[in-house]
Structure formats: C-alpha cells, structure tokens
PDB file of C-alpha atoms in Angstrom:
ATOM      1  CA  MET A  58      67.593 150.345  11.443  1.00 89.00           C
ATOM      2  CA  ARG A  59      69.578 148.814   8.623  1.00 92.00           C
ATOM      3  CA  ARG A  60      69.022 151.893   6.510  1.00 94.00           C
ATOM      4  CA  PHE A  61      70.305 154.145   9.324  1.00 95.00           C
ATOM      5  CA  TYR A  62      73.584 152.243   9.669  1.00 94.00           C
ATOM      6  CA  SER A  63      74.030 152.141   5.924  1.00 94.00           C
ATOM      7  CA  ARG A  64      73.755 155.917   5.679  1.00 95.00           C
ATOM      8  CA  LEU A  65      75.947 156.410   8.766  1.00 94.00           C
ATOM      9  CA  GLY A  66      78.637 154.230   7.182  1.00 94.00           C
ATOM     10  CA  LYS A  67      78.506 156.139   3.910  1.00 95.00           C
ATOM     11  CA  PHE A  68      78.724 159.462   5.790  1.00 95.00           C
ATOM     12  CA  ASP A  69      81.719 158.254   7.828  1.00 94.00           C
ATOM     13  CA  VAL A  70      83.565 157.069   4.752  1.00 95.00           C
ATOM     14  CA  ARG A  71      82.789 160.218   2.785  1.00 95.00           C
ATOM     15  CA  PHE A  72      83.871 162.652   5.545  1.00 96.00           C
ATOM     16  CA  ARG A  73      86.504 160.530   7.329  1.00 95.00           C
ATOM     17  CA  TYR A  74      89.220 163.189   7.305  1.00 96.00           C
ATOM     18  CA  LEU A  75      86.863 165.889   8.505  1.00 96.00           C
ATOM     19  CA  ILE A  76      85.747 163.598  11.362  1.00 96.00           C
ATOM     20  CA  VAL A  77      89.369 162.961  12.415  1.00 97.00           C
ATOM     21  CA  VAL A  78      90.140 166.696  12.329  1.00 97.00           C
ATOM     22  CA  ALA A  79      86.995 167.422  14.367  1.00 97.00           C
ATOM     23  CA  TRP A  80      88.018 164.855  17.020  1.00 97.00           C
ATOM     24  CA  VAL A  81      91.527 166.351  17.246  1.00 97.00           C
ATOM     25  CA  VAL A  82      90.117 169.876  17.603  1.00 97.00           C
ATOM     26  CA  VAL A  83      87.573 168.797  20.245  1.00 97.00           C
ATOM     27  CA  THR A  84      90.323 166.972  22.177  1.00 95.00           C
ATOM     28  CA  ALA A  85      92.657 169.985  22.076  1.00 95.00           C
ATOM     29  CA  VAL A  86      89.881 172.334  23.223  1.00 95.00           C
ATOM     30  CA  CYS A  87      88.865 170.001  26.078  1.00 93.00           C
ATOM     31  CA  VAL A  88      92.449 169.607  27.269  1.00 91.00           C
ATOM     32  CA  SER A  89      93.006 173.358  27.327  1.00 92.00           C
ATOM     33  CA  ILE A  90      89.671 174.402  28.866  1.00 92.00           C
ATOM     34  CA  LEU A  91      88.661 171.632  31.264  1.00 89.00           C
ATOM     35  CA  PRO A  92      90.456 171.126  34.621  1.00 85.00           C
ATOM     36  CA  GLY A  93      93.151 168.498  34.896  1.00 81.00           C
ATOM     37  CA  LEU A  94      92.424 165.090  36.352  1.00 76.00           C
ATOM     38  CA  GLY A  95      94.775 165.730  39.293  1.00 73.00           C
ATOM     39  CA  SER A  96      92.643 168.614  40.526  1.00 71.00           C
ATOM     40  CA  VAL A  97      89.500 166.489  40.482  1.00 67.00           C
ATOM     41  CA  ALA A  98      90.736 163.052  41.570  1.00 68.00           C
ATOM     42  CA  LYS A  99      90.717 162.000  45.222  1.00 65.00           C
ATOM     43  CA  ASN A 100      93.846 160.257  46.510  1.00 65.00           C
ATOM     44  CA  THR A 101      92.251 158.524  49.473  1.00 66.00           C
ATOM     45  CA  GLU A 102      89.046 156.681  50.189  1.00 65.00           C
ATOM     46  CA  SER A 103      88.164 159.259  52.831  1.00 63.00           C
ATOM     47  CA  GLY A 104      88.269 161.969  50.173  1.00 65.00           C
ATOM     48  CA  PHE A 105      84.912 160.713  48.897  1.00 69.00           C
ATOM     49  CA  LEU A 106      83.212 160.949  52.302  1.00 75.00           C
ATOM     50  CA  PRO A 107      81.422 164.045  53.568  1.00 78.00           C
ATOM     51  CA  ALA A 108      83.119 165.838  56.480  1.00 76.00           C
ATOM     52  CA  ASN A 109      80.251 165.044  58.871  1.00 82.00           C
ATOM     53  CA  SER A 110      80.249 161.275  58.256  1.00 82.00           C
ATOM     54  CA  PRO A 111      80.899 158.961  61.231  1.00 84.00           C
ATOM     55  CA  SER A 112      84.072 157.619  59.608  1.00 80.00           C
ATOM     56  CA  MET A 113      85.568 161.095  59.262  1.00 79.00           C
ATOM     57  CA  HIS A 114      84.604 161.934  62.842  1.00 81.00           C
ATOM     58  CA  ALA A 115      86.334 158.753  64.037  1.00 82.00           C
ATOM     59  CA  ALA A 116      89.428 159.625  61.991  1.00 78.00           C
ATOM     60  CA  GLN A 117      89.577 163.065  63.610  1.00 79.00           C
ATOM     61  CA  LEU A 118      89.325 161.514  67.070  1.00 81.00           C
ATOM     62  CA  LEU A 119      92.095 159.062  66.197  1.00 77.00           C
ATOM     63  CA  ASN A 120      94.528 161.720  64.905  1.00 74.00           C
ATOM     64  CA  PRO A 121      96.166 162.520  68.286  1.00 70.00           C
ATOM     65  CA  PHE A 122      97.116 158.861  68.672  1.00 68.00           C
ATOM     66  CA  GLN A 123      98.613 158.531  65.198  1.00 67.00           C
ATOM     67  CA  ASN A 124     101.738 160.649  65.140  1.00 63.00           C
ATOM     68  CA  SER A 125     103.452 159.838  61.865  1.00 61.00           C
ATOM     69  CA  ASN A 126     106.752 161.245  63.166  1.00 64.00           C
ATOM     70  CA  LEU A 127     106.989 158.646  65.911  1.00 61.00           C
ATOM     71  CA  ALA A 128     107.218 154.894  65.650  1.00 63.00           C
ATOM     72  CA  THR A 129     104.741 152.774  67.538  1.00 65.00           C
ATOM     73  CA  ALA A 130     105.567 149.741  69.598  1.00 69.00           C
ATOM     74  CA  THR A 131     103.446 147.162  71.357  1.00 73.00           C
ATOM     75  CA  LEU A 132     104.860 145.424  74.372  1.00 76.00           C
ATOM     76  CA  VAL A 133     103.449 141.967  75.045  1.00 80.00           C
ATOM     77  CA  ALA A 134     104.617 139.986  78.042  1.00 82.00           C
ATOM     78  CA  SER A 135     103.567 136.361  78.480  1.00 83.00           C
ATOM     79  CA  ARG A 136     104.715 133.046  79.795  1.00 84.00           C
ATOM     80  CA  SER A 137     104.188 129.708  78.141  1.00 84.00           C
ATOM     81  CA  GLY A 138     101.675 127.721  80.140  1.00 85.00           C
ATOM     82  CA  SER A 139     101.568 129.912  83.277  1.00 87.00           C
ATOM     83  CA  PRO A 140     100.567 133.437  84.252  1.00 87.00           C
ATOM     84  CA  LEU A 141     103.105 136.207  84.729  1.00 85.00           C
ATOM     85  CA  THR A 142     104.875 136.168  88.071  1.00 88.00           C
ATOM     86  CA  ALA A 143     105.337 139.193  90.305  1.00 88.00           C
ATOM     87  CA  THR A 144     108.947 139.416  89.075  1.00 90.00           C
ATOM     88  CA  ASP A 145     107.727 139.460  85.459  1.00 87.00           C
ATOM     89  CA  LYS A 146     105.238 142.221  86.209  1.00 87.00           C
ATOM     90  CA  LEU A 147     107.949 144.213  87.992  1.00 88.00           C
ATOM     91  CA  ALA A 148     110.266 143.861  84.972  1.00 87.00           C
ATOM     92  CA  VAL A 149     107.556 145.007  82.569  1.00 85.00           C
ATOM     93  CA  THR A 150     106.621 147.914  84.848  1.00 85.00           C
ATOM     94  CA  SER A 151     110.287 148.902  84.991  1.00 86.00           C
ATOM     95  CA  LEU A 152     110.530 148.749  81.207  1.00 83.00           C
ATOM     96  CA  LEU A 153     107.425 150.951  80.865  1.00 80.00           C
ATOM     97  CA  ALA A 154     108.852 153.439  83.357  1.00 80.00           C
ATOM     98  CA  ARG A 155     112.087 153.650  81.367  1.00 80.00           C
ATOM     99  CA  SER A 156     110.180 154.133  78.115  1.00 76.00           C
ATOM    100  CA  ARG A 157     108.130 156.959  79.676  1.00 73.00           C
ATOM    101  CA  SER A 158     111.342 158.780  80.540  1.00 74.00           C
ATOM    102  CA  CYS A 159     112.175 159.165  76.822  1.00 70.00           C
ATOM    103  CA  PRO A 160     111.365 162.733  75.723  1.00 65.00           C
ATOM    104  CA  THR A 161     109.268 161.676  72.731  1.00 62.00           C
ATOM    105  CA  SER A 162     107.479 158.664  74.164  1.00 59.00           C
ATOM    106  CA  SER A 163     103.865 158.612  75.165  1.00 57.00           C
ATOM    107  CA  PRO A 164     102.882 155.095  76.195  1.00 53.00           C
ATOM    108  CA  ARG A 165      99.132 154.917  75.849  1.00 53.00           C
ATOM    109  CA  ALA A 166      96.636 152.139  75.601  1.00 47.00           C
ATOM    110  CA  PRO A 167      94.368 152.177  72.538  1.00 48.00           C
ATOM    111  CA  SER A 168      91.616 153.756  74.642  1.00 46.00           C
ATOM    112  CA  GLY A 169      93.884 156.720  75.467  1.00 46.00           C
ATOM    113  CA  ARG A 170      94.521 155.670  79.081  1.00 45.00           C
ATOM    114  CA  ARG A 171      98.028 155.204  80.404  1.00 48.00           C
ATOM    115  CA  ALA A 172      99.448 151.777  79.691  1.00 49.00           C
ATOM    116  CA  THR A 173      99.149 149.316  82.558  1.00 49.00           C
ATOM    117  CA  VAL A 174     100.457 145.853  83.259  1.00 50.00           C
ATOM    118  CA  THR A 175      97.736 143.230  83.416  1.00 50.00           C
ATOM    119  CA  PRO A 176      98.027 139.466  83.366  1.00 47.00           C
ATOM    120  CA  PRO A 177      97.029 137.777  80.106  1.00 47.00           C
ATOM    121  CA  ARG A 178      93.608 136.193  79.825  1.00 51.00           C
ATOM    122  CA  PRO A 179      93.517 132.406  79.588  1.00 46.00           C
TER     123      PRO A 179
END
C-alpha cells in the first residue's frame, strides 16, 4: 500500500497542472450538461412522499379547511371556576351568528361540522 501512495504522490506532483485543468473542464461540462439543483430539489417534506401515501391523502382531505386567503380564528369561552351560564352561551351563540353573516366566513369545527357551543369539560 505504501508503494501505491508513493507512486500516486509522484504522479500528482508531476501532472499537477494537467489535473487542475481536467477538474475545471469536468466541472464546466457537468454544469452545462446536467440539470440544475433547483429542478431536482424538493422544497417541502411532502415532496419526498409518494402520491398514494397516507400522509398525502390526509393532506388532500385537509385542503378544503385550509384556505390560505382567509385568516383562522378560534373562539374559546370559559369562566374561572364555574361553568358557562345560559347568558354566556347566548352571547357566544350570538357572536357565532354574527360571524356566519360575514360573506367570507365559514365557521367550522375541526371535524368539518358546524361550530356549536358546548360547555367546557372539567
């Protein structure tokens, strides 16, 4: 093995300029012929998944609920130390009714059902 590295070193020293020129030529040819990194690289984690994977199927099902043009809001109503009263529930229901009257609103629960007022769990 020592003999191999000795000869390799002598070759590299003897033809150093030719080796540098060869590397420059190979680099220029590769840059001009091979596709750019941007056309091969994936920007998202989902780009590496096959289209029929469960994660991609779940993402497709979730798309209707993720409108990037609209802001999302979560309404949480609670009382400190006691459950919501009938007046509280009426106020929240009124607020939901007013939000539904907006032309771009679509109050939905995460499951896709219409939002409802329920008392908090203890």
